């Protein structure tokens, strides 16, 4: 049960928001500072974000790297983010370690050291982060739009700052800025979890009584003048796709028009039934992808319509978008469509409350941006009162194409011209008995009449239901000839059915207050369906129709294949993806794991409605189908509904695919791809454990102690050597075997040093047995993160469905923590020696040729 939330203000000015939630033994601690990049002077740009990094680099009680290590050792996770209006730090961890988390938050808030040596190191990390953004087309496009949209207001500057400014900040300047803005009256502390008020009061007294408020002058933020005309920006980049963004003026968060703007955005371009989706994308096929959003921060924001498209369709697409906007101004939306959008808005707020983290994050945002942490109550009240006329009024008031800001990012070898007449005002357009085969605690496994396995775990905390199916499939069941069939099927299945066309199915899902989508991966394929429990009897017939009767419409298949082919063409834009694609292709050779989930151009082009229908009939049979349900349901009512709606799925034979285990490479293979980018992307891969191998738990610990903010790779290569912003490991188990890899993105001139550094850290695991302290810390981190993730119905449902279809059973989920705890330091050393073989690995490097790695 949860109690009502409370807000108090300490004598030093610190605002504290609190709620006891005892449904899970976790606590979320969020600290928000009323400081973002918008509060900075031009010569201070990026300082807020720099300080966000620096508070992790040592405080009066903790040395650099110790904060992340300590949190992970107590089974928690931590991070921070900086926006235009706020800087936020958060820790999620088991509630028994609340004192540890609160002390760390307090020290980060008031006692950061700003060590000169650590500052220079972190500057390099941030510069790597800037370089990474310069390789991202969407980031470049967004920064361009904001630059020209906000010509006076500080929202027009990048949050992260510039290389020149970051390099120039002295320790004294950073300390002064920190002390000036990090004062109690400029902060909000939000705590949500299984903590009593007495415990909280005592902890606040111990940790924050010495925090003294100081004089703080509110920074002057220039007001953005009203727009008088349009602006168009064209920019070139070495990319394959063309990106478009249209920006219109929007109000600030607390403005009375915001609820109407949010609903308008949803009806225009945020769902499959939206006007832009149905017309500009589906009917006219002028864009590959499209969406709208309304960004409403503390100061007036921006309404954005974005598209990915062929540059030859640029003017036609802009005209089509304009036509839909003008249509909205003249013709009101149907009441049913508006009511569905309202329901989705309310449902989203409920979903956000599912975890303590989501609740605390919402409080911080609303308190800082709206001076009211319960602003969502006021927001919902306004949502409920909206009319079709309100939506028309805000469309007329804000979506004026004669005042639009246009940003276009296109390939260097493509010419793009914009028809400026499109922005002229005069051109505006018109009870059964079920066999229970297993039960562990409150989780039960049943078999329906036709052989489908059903897992049900009741959870009545919130009125939500998460339903997942799992079937053996995925890329492991593909060949080079039909590569991509699982991806195509997973998207087409939830597009339209025998009883619901695409628009009707999307509308139905919105009315249910949820969403449905297909998924696929390396070993499986399935459907994810979530909805409000009050709609249970309406949701199950829709679910049954998706599983039994997907409509393999040739036009829909053609559209989806077009998007897949575009994705295949554009994936070379992502250097990290290029590196891993090359690595897996070489590492797994003839095994299907070498294939890309999206497929290849030739294989995708050959896929047809007949191919999909035959594959669906082969894979979706009772013997190969598990349905997992977690949420606000009655077990036997759910079984009745599933039996009714899936009974027509007849039992057929299903043959599991048997494959040989991939062989280790005979020698170290080095693959290089020449790409002119700011960073070089390096992936090193080794064949590793299968999902059935007991070694997987030791390998998971090994991977975790290398990765993360407290991991060895992070601390050594990022924190100490400042080689990268991104450094991580990946462990993926497979049916026959999986793979383990380490990844880093660094300045091209540092490639050799980065590779040597990764191999050195990997080698240490073989030569030196890890300490018991480090082992326990890593175990706590892994188990704590699982507990945090398991607050979500969808996460539990997915894990249980996959465990059952892979033959591991529902006990695998319950035994996970026990299996992690059983791993010893000796096991870590043993699996490191067994699987990490530098002379039998594959190394994939993507970067400029002149910096190619030399052995």
Coordinates of C-alpha atoms in Angstrom, one line a residue, residues 244-246 248 268 275-277 279-281 284 286-287 289-292 303-309 313-328 399 401 404 422 429-430:
X244 CA 13.3 17.2 -41.7
X245 CA 12.1 19.0 -38.7
X246 CA 9.4 21.7 -38.5
X248 CA 6.2 26.0 -34.3
X268 CA -1.6 14.7 -35.6
X275 CA -3.7 12.2 -39.6
X276 CA 0.0 12.5 -40.7
X277 CA 0.6 8.8 -40.3
X279 CA -2.2 10.4 -45.0
X280 CA 1.4 11.7 -45.5
X281 CA 3.0 8.4 -44.7
X284 CA 0.7 9.3 -50.1
X286 CA 5.9 10.7 -49.0
X287 CA 8.0 9.9 -45.9
X289 CA 8.9 7.8 -40.8
X290 CA 7.1 10.7 -39.2
X291 CA 6.1 11.9 -35.8
X292 CA 5.0 15.0 -33.9
X303 CA 5.8 22.0 -31.3
X304 CA 7.8 19.7 -33.6
X305 CA 6.9 17.7 -36.7
X306 CA 9.8 15.4 -37.8
X307 CA 10.2 13.2 -40.8
X308 CA 12.7 10.8 -42.5
X309 CA 12.2 11.0 -46.2
X313 CA 9.7 14.2 -51.9
X314 CA 10.7 17.2 -49.7
X315 CA 8.3 19.8 -51.0
X316 CA 5.5 17.4 -51.5
X317 CA 5.9 16.1 -47.9
X318 CA 5.9 19.7 -46.4
X319 CA 2.8 20.5 -48.5
X320 CA 1.1 17.3 -47.3
X321 CA 1.9 18.1 -43.6
X322 CA 0.7 21.7 -44.1
X323 CA -2.6 20.4 -45.7
X324 CA -3.2 18.1 -42.7
X325 CA -2.6 21.0 -40.2
X326 CA -4.9 23.2 -42.2
X327 CA -7.6 20.5 -42.3
X328 CA -7.5 20.3 -38.4
X399 CA 0.6 26.1 -36.0
X401 CA 3.4 27.9 -41.4
X404 CA 7.6 28.0 -38.9
X422 CA 4.8 26.8 -49.0
X429 CA -4.6 25.0 -47.8
X430 CA -8.0 23.9 -47.2

